[in-house]
mmCIF file of C-alpha atoms in Angstrom:
data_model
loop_
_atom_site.group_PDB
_atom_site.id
_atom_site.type_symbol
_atom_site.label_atom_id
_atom_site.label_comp_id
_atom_site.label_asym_id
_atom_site.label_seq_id
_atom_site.Cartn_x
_atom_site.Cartn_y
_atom_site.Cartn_z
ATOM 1 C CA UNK A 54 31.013 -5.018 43.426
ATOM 2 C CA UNK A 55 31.451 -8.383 44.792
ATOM 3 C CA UNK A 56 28.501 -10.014 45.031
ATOM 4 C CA UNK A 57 28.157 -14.086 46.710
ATOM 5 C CA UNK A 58 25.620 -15.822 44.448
ATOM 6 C CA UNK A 59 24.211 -17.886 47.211
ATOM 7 C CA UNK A 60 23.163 -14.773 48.992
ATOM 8 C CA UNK A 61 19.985 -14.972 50.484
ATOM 9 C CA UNK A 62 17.555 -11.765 48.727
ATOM 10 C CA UNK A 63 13.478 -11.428 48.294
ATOM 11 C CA UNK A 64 12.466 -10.930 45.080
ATOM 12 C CA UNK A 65 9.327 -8.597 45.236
ATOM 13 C CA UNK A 66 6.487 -10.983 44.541
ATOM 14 C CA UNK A 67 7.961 -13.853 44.383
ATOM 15 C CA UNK A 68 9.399 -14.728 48.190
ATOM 16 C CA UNK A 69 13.116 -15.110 49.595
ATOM 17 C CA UNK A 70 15.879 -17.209 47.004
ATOM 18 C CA UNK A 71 19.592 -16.866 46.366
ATOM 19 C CA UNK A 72 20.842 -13.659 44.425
ATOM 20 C CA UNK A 73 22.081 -16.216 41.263
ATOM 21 C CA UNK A 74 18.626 -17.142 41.099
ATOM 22 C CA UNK A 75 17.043 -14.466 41.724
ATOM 23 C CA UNK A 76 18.746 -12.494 38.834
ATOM 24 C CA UNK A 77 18.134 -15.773 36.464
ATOM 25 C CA UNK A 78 14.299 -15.367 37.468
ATOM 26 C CA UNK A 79 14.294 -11.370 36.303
ATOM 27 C CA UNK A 80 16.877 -11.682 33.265
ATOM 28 C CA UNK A 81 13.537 -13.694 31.310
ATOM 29 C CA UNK A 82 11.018 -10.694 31.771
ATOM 30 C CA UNK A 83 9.985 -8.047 29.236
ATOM 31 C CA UNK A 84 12.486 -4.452 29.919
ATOM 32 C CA UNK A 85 9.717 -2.861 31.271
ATOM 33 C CA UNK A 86 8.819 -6.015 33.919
ATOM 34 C CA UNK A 87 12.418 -6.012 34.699
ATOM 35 C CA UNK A 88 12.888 -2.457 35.604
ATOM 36 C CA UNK A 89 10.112 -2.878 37.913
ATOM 37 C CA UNK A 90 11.065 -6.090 39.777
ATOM 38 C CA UNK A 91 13.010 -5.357 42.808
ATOM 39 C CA UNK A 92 15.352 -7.766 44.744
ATOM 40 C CA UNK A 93 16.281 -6.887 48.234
ATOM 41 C CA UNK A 94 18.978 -8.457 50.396
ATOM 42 C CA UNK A 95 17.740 -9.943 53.312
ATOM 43 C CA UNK A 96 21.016 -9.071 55.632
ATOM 44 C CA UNK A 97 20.029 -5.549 55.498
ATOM 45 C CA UNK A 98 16.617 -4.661 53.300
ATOM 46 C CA UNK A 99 18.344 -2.891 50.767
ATOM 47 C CA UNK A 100 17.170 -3.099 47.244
ATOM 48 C CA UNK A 101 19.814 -4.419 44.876
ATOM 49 C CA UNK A 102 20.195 -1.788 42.024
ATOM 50 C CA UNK A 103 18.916 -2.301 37.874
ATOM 51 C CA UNK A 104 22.872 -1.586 36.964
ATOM 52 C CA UNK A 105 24.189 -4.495 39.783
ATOM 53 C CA UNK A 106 21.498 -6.814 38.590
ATOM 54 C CA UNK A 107 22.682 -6.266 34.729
ATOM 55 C CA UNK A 108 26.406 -6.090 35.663
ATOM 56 C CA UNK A 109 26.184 -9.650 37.889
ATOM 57 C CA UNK A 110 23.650 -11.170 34.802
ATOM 58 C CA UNK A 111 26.649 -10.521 32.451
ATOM 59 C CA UNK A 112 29.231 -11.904 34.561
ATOM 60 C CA UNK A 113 27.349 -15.246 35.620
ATOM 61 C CA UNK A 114 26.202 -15.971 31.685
ATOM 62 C CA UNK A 115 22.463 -15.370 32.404
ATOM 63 C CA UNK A 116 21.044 -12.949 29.038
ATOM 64 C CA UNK A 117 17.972 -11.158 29.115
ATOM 65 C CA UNK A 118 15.172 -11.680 27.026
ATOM 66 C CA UNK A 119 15.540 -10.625 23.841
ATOM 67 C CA UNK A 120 13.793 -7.209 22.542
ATOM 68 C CA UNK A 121 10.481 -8.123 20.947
ATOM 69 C CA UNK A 122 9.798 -6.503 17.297
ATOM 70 C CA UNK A 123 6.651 -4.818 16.661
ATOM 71 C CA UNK A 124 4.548 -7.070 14.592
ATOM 72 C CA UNK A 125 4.403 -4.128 11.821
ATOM 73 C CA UNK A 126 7.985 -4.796 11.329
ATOM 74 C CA UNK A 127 7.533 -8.458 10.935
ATOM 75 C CA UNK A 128 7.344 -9.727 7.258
ATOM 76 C CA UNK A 129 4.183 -10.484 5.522
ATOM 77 C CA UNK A 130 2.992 -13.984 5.742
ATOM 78 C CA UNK A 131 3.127 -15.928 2.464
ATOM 79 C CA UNK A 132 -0.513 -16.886 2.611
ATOM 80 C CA UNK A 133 -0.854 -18.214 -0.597
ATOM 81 C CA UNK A 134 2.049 -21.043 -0.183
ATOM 82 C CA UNK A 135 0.716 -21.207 3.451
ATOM 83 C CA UNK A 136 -2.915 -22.284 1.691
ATOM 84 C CA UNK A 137 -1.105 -24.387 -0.891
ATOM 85 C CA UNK A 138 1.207 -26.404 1.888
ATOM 86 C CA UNK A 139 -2.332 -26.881 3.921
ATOM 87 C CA UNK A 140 -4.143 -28.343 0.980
ATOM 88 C CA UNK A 141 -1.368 -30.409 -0.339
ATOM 89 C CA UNK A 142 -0.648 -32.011 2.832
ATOM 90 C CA UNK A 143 -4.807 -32.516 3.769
ATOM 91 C CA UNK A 144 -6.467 -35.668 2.963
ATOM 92 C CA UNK A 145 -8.914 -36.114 -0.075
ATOM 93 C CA UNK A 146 -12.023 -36.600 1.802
ATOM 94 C CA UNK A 147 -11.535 -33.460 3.817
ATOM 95 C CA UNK A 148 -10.984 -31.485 0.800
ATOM 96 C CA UNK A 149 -14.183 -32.786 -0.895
ATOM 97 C CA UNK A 150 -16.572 -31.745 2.135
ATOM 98 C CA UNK A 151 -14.634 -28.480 2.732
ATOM 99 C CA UNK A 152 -15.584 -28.005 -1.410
ATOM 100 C CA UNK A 153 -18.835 -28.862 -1.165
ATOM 101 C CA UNK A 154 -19.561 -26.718 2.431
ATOM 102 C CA UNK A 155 -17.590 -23.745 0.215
ATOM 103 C CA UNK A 156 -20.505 -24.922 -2.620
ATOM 104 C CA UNK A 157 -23.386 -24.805 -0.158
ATOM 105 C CA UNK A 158 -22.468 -21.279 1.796
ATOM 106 C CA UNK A 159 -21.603 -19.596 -1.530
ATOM 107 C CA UNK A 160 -25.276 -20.626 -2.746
ATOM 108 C CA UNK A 161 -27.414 -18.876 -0.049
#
């Protein structure tokens, strides 16, 4: 379907734009945001359908967010060069009072 990019729509929540940026304002959201927005053409009220929106997206070079990994699929954190990295790049005096604060909790 032919859409004009500079077609005037309402994006639910957001007011009246042109289709182009319309589209480039949904594309960013999370899946599930995006199948909720809805973008209706102002010439007759119609609501501009999830597969339209996708299809013009691809043709005009806009991409949609990217799918977000669960954080129990991320990889550990190295914490021990993360500590090291931290204390090699502190400055003595800091490192002194944070030893001697370690001294005084570890004592009560």
């Amino acid at each position: 379907m032919m859409s004009d990019p500079e077609e005037s729509v309402r994006l639910q929540g957001y007011g009246e734009m042109k289709l182009r940026t319309a589209i480039a304002t949904v594309m960013p959201l999370a899946p599930r945001e995006r199948a909720e927005a809805a973008i209706f053409r102002v010439r007759d009220g119609v609501r501009v359908a999830a597969s339209e929106i996708a299809e013009l997206a691809s043709e005009w070079g806009i991409a949609p967010a990217p799918e977000v990994r669960s954080p129990s699929l991320a990889p550990e954190p190295h914490w021990p060069d993360i500590v090291r990295g931290m204390v090699r790049e502190a400055p003595l005096p800091s490192l002194m009072v944070a030893f001697l604060l370690g001294v005084l909790v570890s004592r009560r």
